[in-house]
Amino acid sequence: MISLTIFLCALTPALCCDWLRHYNHYSNVTLTLLRQMGGQLTEDENPVPFPFTLYTHVRHQQVDSQLIFIRDSLSRISDLYDHYDRSSVSWDTVMTHHFRVNLHRLKEELSTCMLTKKHLNRPLRRYYRKLLRTLIRTGGSIASWELIRKDTELHLHQLQLLVASIINSAANRRRSTLGQY
Ligand SMILES: *[C@@H]1O[C@H](CO)[C@@H](O)[C@H](O)[C@H]1NC(C)=O
């Protein structure tokens, strides 16, 4: 695995980050806490549609932009939980606390992988602003928090797929480069 890491470094400094290979493990821990902190996830439809197209687009971008997308997504999700009143929901307080700490840690660790301070994705910002506005409009109702919790699961899952594709494509490039010798 060490040689893979060194190769990732050579390809793009961002991938020097050994931690990226552990991302999905820590994200799984975060997902488990998210599921356990409340009851069954709602099956209701969020009036703010899930931004699948953003995830499709980011697949075609450079690794650096993909990492920015992941970091900014984690950051926006974190902000929702940190800055808006959750008193309506009866989620387990300890689990919720650990969920938030883990989410924050995912973002912080990922930031250490990144050389840039840039924030690129405007549509992503718009999407999270809409989510926040619905929370505010409903005064942080149980229903709107449960929709956010459900969509958080979907986001964390989509972000895992993105991280897996970054790691796989780096590994594939490594294989094809080695094949040249
Ligand atoms: C994360 O969880 C999924 C589904 O439970 C599993 O398939 C995957 O192997 C896990 N990944 C890691 C790195 O633990």
Tab-separated table of C-alpha atoms and ligand atoms in Angstrom:
chain	number	residue	atom	x	y	z
A	1	MET	CA	0.000	0.000	0.000
A	2	ILE	CA	2.952	2.320	0.632
A	3	SER	CA	3.938	2.271	-3.025
A	4	LEU	CA	0.397	3.178	-4.006
A	5	THR	CA	0.564	6.175	-1.706
A	6	ILE	CA	3.870	7.302	-3.158
A	7	PHE	CA	2.480	6.950	-6.628
A	8	LEU	CA	-0.621	8.923	-5.724
A	9	CYS	CA	1.696	11.661	-4.469
A	10	ALA	CA	3.498	11.757	-7.783
A	11	LEU	CA	0.247	11.990	-9.714
A	12	THR	CA	-1.256	14.744	-7.721
A	13	PRO	CA	-0.052	16.183	-4.429
A	14	ALA	CA	-3.582	16.140	-3.050
A	15	LEU	CA	-3.487	12.370	-3.140
A	16	CYS	CA	-0.396	12.322	-0.987
A	17	CYS	CA	-2.937	12.213	1.662
A	18	ASP	CA	-2.755	8.764	3.096
A	19	TRP	CA	-5.934	9.506	4.932
A	20	LEU	CA	-8.086	9.413	1.814
A	21	ARG	CA	-7.828	5.631	1.835
A	22	HIS	CA	-9.430	5.612	5.282
A	23	TYR	CA	-12.147	8.048	4.341
A	24	ASN	CA	-14.776	5.406	3.637
A	25	HIS	CA	-14.153	3.650	6.915
A	26	TYR	CA	-14.691	6.839	8.923
A	27	SER	CA	-17.596	7.782	6.735
A	28	ASN	CA	-19.165	4.394	7.524
A	29	VAL	CA	-18.794	5.078	11.223
A	30	THR	CA	-20.502	8.430	10.690
A	31	LEU	CA	-23.301	6.788	8.702
A	32	THR	CA	-23.909	4.248	11.442
A	33	LEU	CA	-24.234	7.021	14.031
A	34	LEU	CA	-26.601	8.912	11.747
A	35	ARG	CA	-28.855	5.871	11.432
A	36	GLN	CA	-28.741	5.080	15.128
A	37	MET	CA	-29.243	8.552	16.543
A	38	GLY	CA	-32.911	8.567	15.499
A	39	GLY	CA	-35.580	6.112	14.457
A	40	GLN	CA	-36.290	4.743	11.014
A	41	LEU	CA	-35.271	7.144	8.245
A	42	THR	CA	-38.234	8.873	6.625
A	43	GLU	CA	-39.369	7.828	3.173
A	44	ASP	CA	-40.947	11.202	2.487
A	45	GLU	CA	-39.804	13.138	-0.514
A	46	ASN	CA	-37.737	16.251	0.165
A	47	PRO	CA	-39.236	19.293	-1.618
A	48	VAL	CA	-35.630	20.304	-2.305
A	49	PRO	CA	-34.642	17.675	-4.896
A	50	PHE	CA	-31.482	15.689	-4.238
A	51	PRO	CA	-28.686	17.057	-6.471
A	52	PHE	CA	-27.776	13.852	-8.309
A	53	THR	CA	-26.702	15.882	-11.347
A	54	LEU	CA	-24.019	17.645	-9.279
A	55	TYR	CA	-22.578	14.261	-8.380
A	56	THR	CA	-22.668	13.204	-12.026
A	57	HIS	CA	-20.879	16.369	-13.124
A	58	VAL	CA	-18.182	16.201	-10.492
A	59	ARG	CA	-17.209	12.711	-11.708
A	60	HIS	CA	-15.823	14.321	-14.853
A	61	GLN	CA	-13.781	16.939	-13.039
A	62	GLN	CA	-10.172	17.003	-11.892
A	63	VAL	CA	-9.269	15.338	-8.617
A	64	ASP	CA	-8.611	18.701	-6.975
A	65	SER	CA	-12.106	19.900	-7.818
A	66	GLN	CA	-13.548	16.620	-6.619
A	67	LEU	CA	-11.831	17.021	-3.266
A	68	ILE	CA	-13.136	20.566	-2.974
A	69	PHE	CA	-16.607	19.258	-3.742
A	70	ILE	CA	-16.315	16.627	-1.008
A	71	ARG	CA	-14.911	19.033	1.566
A	72	ASP	CA	-17.518	21.700	0.801
A	73	SER	CA	-20.345	19.168	0.958
A	74	LEU	CA	-19.190	17.925	4.354
A	75	SER	CA	-18.792	21.462	5.528
A	76	ARG	CA	-22.306	22.495	4.453
A	77	ILE	CA	-23.888	19.402	5.969
A	78	SER	CA	-22.017	20.053	9.200
A	79	ASP	CA	-23.201	23.660	9.219
A	80	LEU	CA	-26.835	22.581	9.018
A	81	TYR	CA	-26.523	20.483	12.158
A	82	ASP	CA	-24.313	22.961	13.990
A	83	HIS	CA	-26.189	26.149	13.365
A	84	TYR	CA	-29.820	25.378	13.376
A	85	ASP	CA	-32.099	24.628	16.271
A	86	ARG	CA	-32.652	20.877	16.673
A	87	SER	CA	-34.857	21.088	19.742
A	88	SER	CA	-37.924	19.711	17.924
A	89	VAL	CA	-36.370	16.310	17.272
A	90	SER	CA	-35.853	13.699	19.948
A	91	TRP	CA	-32.688	12.190	18.524
A	92	ASP	CA	-30.358	10.500	20.997
A	93	THR	CA	-28.187	13.365	22.253
A	94	VAL	CA	-25.012	11.342	22.742
A	95	MET	CA	-25.256	9.665	19.321
A	96	THR	CA	-26.069	12.984	17.692
A	97	HIS	CA	-23.052	14.533	19.370
A	98	HIS	CA	-20.781	11.747	18.131
A	99	PHE	CA	-22.286	11.979	14.670
A	100	ARG	CA	-21.468	15.687	14.520
A	101	VAL	CA	-17.948	15.199	15.858
A	102	ASN	CA	-17.311	12.482	13.263
A	103	LEU	CA	-18.733	14.545	10.444
A	104	HIS	CA	-16.549	17.452	11.468
A	105	ARG	CA	-13.526	15.191	11.651
A	106	LEU	CA	-14.156	13.867	8.127
A	107	LYS	CA	-14.100	17.430	6.876
A	108	GLU	CA	-11.028	18.453	8.877
A	109	GLU	CA	-9.007	15.413	7.832
A	110	LEU	CA	-9.931	15.932	4.218
A	111	SER	CA	-8.902	19.582	4.418
A	112	THR	CA	-5.412	18.519	5.442
A	113	CYS	CA	-5.178	16.744	2.063
A	114	MET	CA	-5.805	19.916	0.169
A	115	LEU	CA	-3.458	22.617	-0.926
A	116	THR	CA	-6.122	24.968	-2.124
A	117	LYS	CA	-8.434	27.204	-0.186
A	118	LYS	CA	-10.651	27.650	-3.215
A	119	HIS	CA	-14.361	26.987	-3.110
A	120	LEU	CA	-15.575	26.263	-6.577
A	121	ASN	CA	-19.011	24.892	-6.723
A	122	ARG	CA	-21.724	27.492	-6.866
A	123	PRO	CA	-24.636	25.132	-7.615
A	124	LEU	CA	-23.598	23.136	-4.560
A	125	ARG	CA	-23.785	26.258	-2.401
A	126	ARG	CA	-27.197	27.110	-3.828
A	127	TYR	CA	-28.475	23.643	-3.036
A	128	TYR	CA	-27.383	23.807	0.620
A	129	ARG	CA	-28.786	27.310	0.976
A	130	LYS	CA	-32.158	25.967	-0.164
A	131	LEU	CA	-31.957	23.203	2.420
A	132	LEU	CA	-31.206	25.720	5.134
A	133	ARG	CA	-34.072	27.950	4.010
A	134	THR	CA	-36.567	25.096	4.286
A	135	LEU	CA	-35.321	24.391	7.792
A	136	ILE	CA	-35.777	28.047	8.719
A	137	ARG	CA	-39.180	28.318	7.045
A	138	THR	CA	-40.521	25.361	9.019
A	139	GLY	CA	-38.888	26.629	12.207
A	140	GLY	CA	-36.795	23.448	12.316
A	141	SER	CA	-39.785	21.112	12.357
A	142	ILE	CA	-39.393	17.407	13.020
A	143	ALA	CA	-40.421	16.656	9.444
A	144	SER	CA	-37.816	18.946	7.905
A	145	TRP	CA	-35.048	17.647	10.175
A	146	GLU	CA	-35.941	14.069	9.266
A	147	LEU	CA	-35.748	14.961	5.576
A	148	ILE	CA	-32.318	16.454	6.164
A	149	ARG	CA	-31.236	13.360	8.063
A	150	LYS	CA	-32.421	11.109	5.249
A	151	ASP	CA	-30.653	13.183	2.599
A	152	THR	CA	-27.501	13.329	4.720
A	153	GLU	CA	-27.343	9.549	4.448
A	154	LEU	CA	-27.636	9.794	0.690
A	155	HIS	CA	-24.934	12.492	0.515
A	156	LEU	CA	-22.492	10.536	2.648
A	157	HIS	CA	-23.090	7.536	0.443
A	158	GLN	CA	-22.581	9.504	-2.787
A	159	LEU	CA	-19.402	11.061	-1.370
A	160	GLN	CA	-18.086	7.580	-0.555
A	161	LEU	CA	-18.639	6.526	-4.159
A	162	LEU	CA	-16.746	9.608	-5.290
A	163	VAL	CA	-13.805	8.909	-2.976
A	164	ALA	CA	-13.762	5.284	-4.145
A	165	SER	CA	-13.631	6.428	-7.764
A	166	ILE	CA	-10.739	8.821	-7.017
A	167	ILE	CA	-8.774	6.006	-5.397
A	168	ASN	CA	-9.622	3.523	-8.164
A	169	SER	CA	-8.728	5.804	-11.031
A	170	ALA	CA	-5.400	6.616	-9.395
A	171	ALA	CA	-4.759	2.888	-9.001
A	172	ASN	CA	-5.699	2.269	-12.647
A	173	ARG	CA	-3.379	4.972	-13.872
A	174	ARG	CA	-0.672	3.402	-11.787
A	175	ARG	CA	-1.278	0.031	-13.410
A	176	SER	CA	-1.229	1.483	-16.918
A	177	THR	CA	1.948	3.439	-16.187
A	178	LEU	CA	3.673	0.343	-14.825
A	179	GLY	CA	2.529	-1.526	-17.947
A	180	GLN	CA	4.651	0.786	-20.071
A	181	TYR	CA	7.879	-0.621	-18.689
B	1	LIG	C1	-18.627	0.676	4.389
B	1	LIG	O1	-19.913	0.076	4.463
B	1	LIG	C2	-20.327	-0.581	3.279
B	1	LIG	C3	-21.769	-1.013	3.436
B	1	LIG	O2	-22.062	-1.409	4.723
B	1	LIG	C4	-19.384	-1.723	2.986
B	1	LIG	O3	-19.749	-2.378	1.797
B	1	LIG	C5	-17.967	-1.183	2.843
B	1	LIG	O4	-17.049	-2.237	2.663
B	1	LIG	C6	-17.581	-0.375	4.078
B	1	LIG	N1	-16.292	0.260	3.789
B	1	LIG	C7	-15.327	0.365	4.692
B	1	LIG	C8	-14.061	0.986	4.222
B	1	LIG	O5	-15.461	0.009	5.846
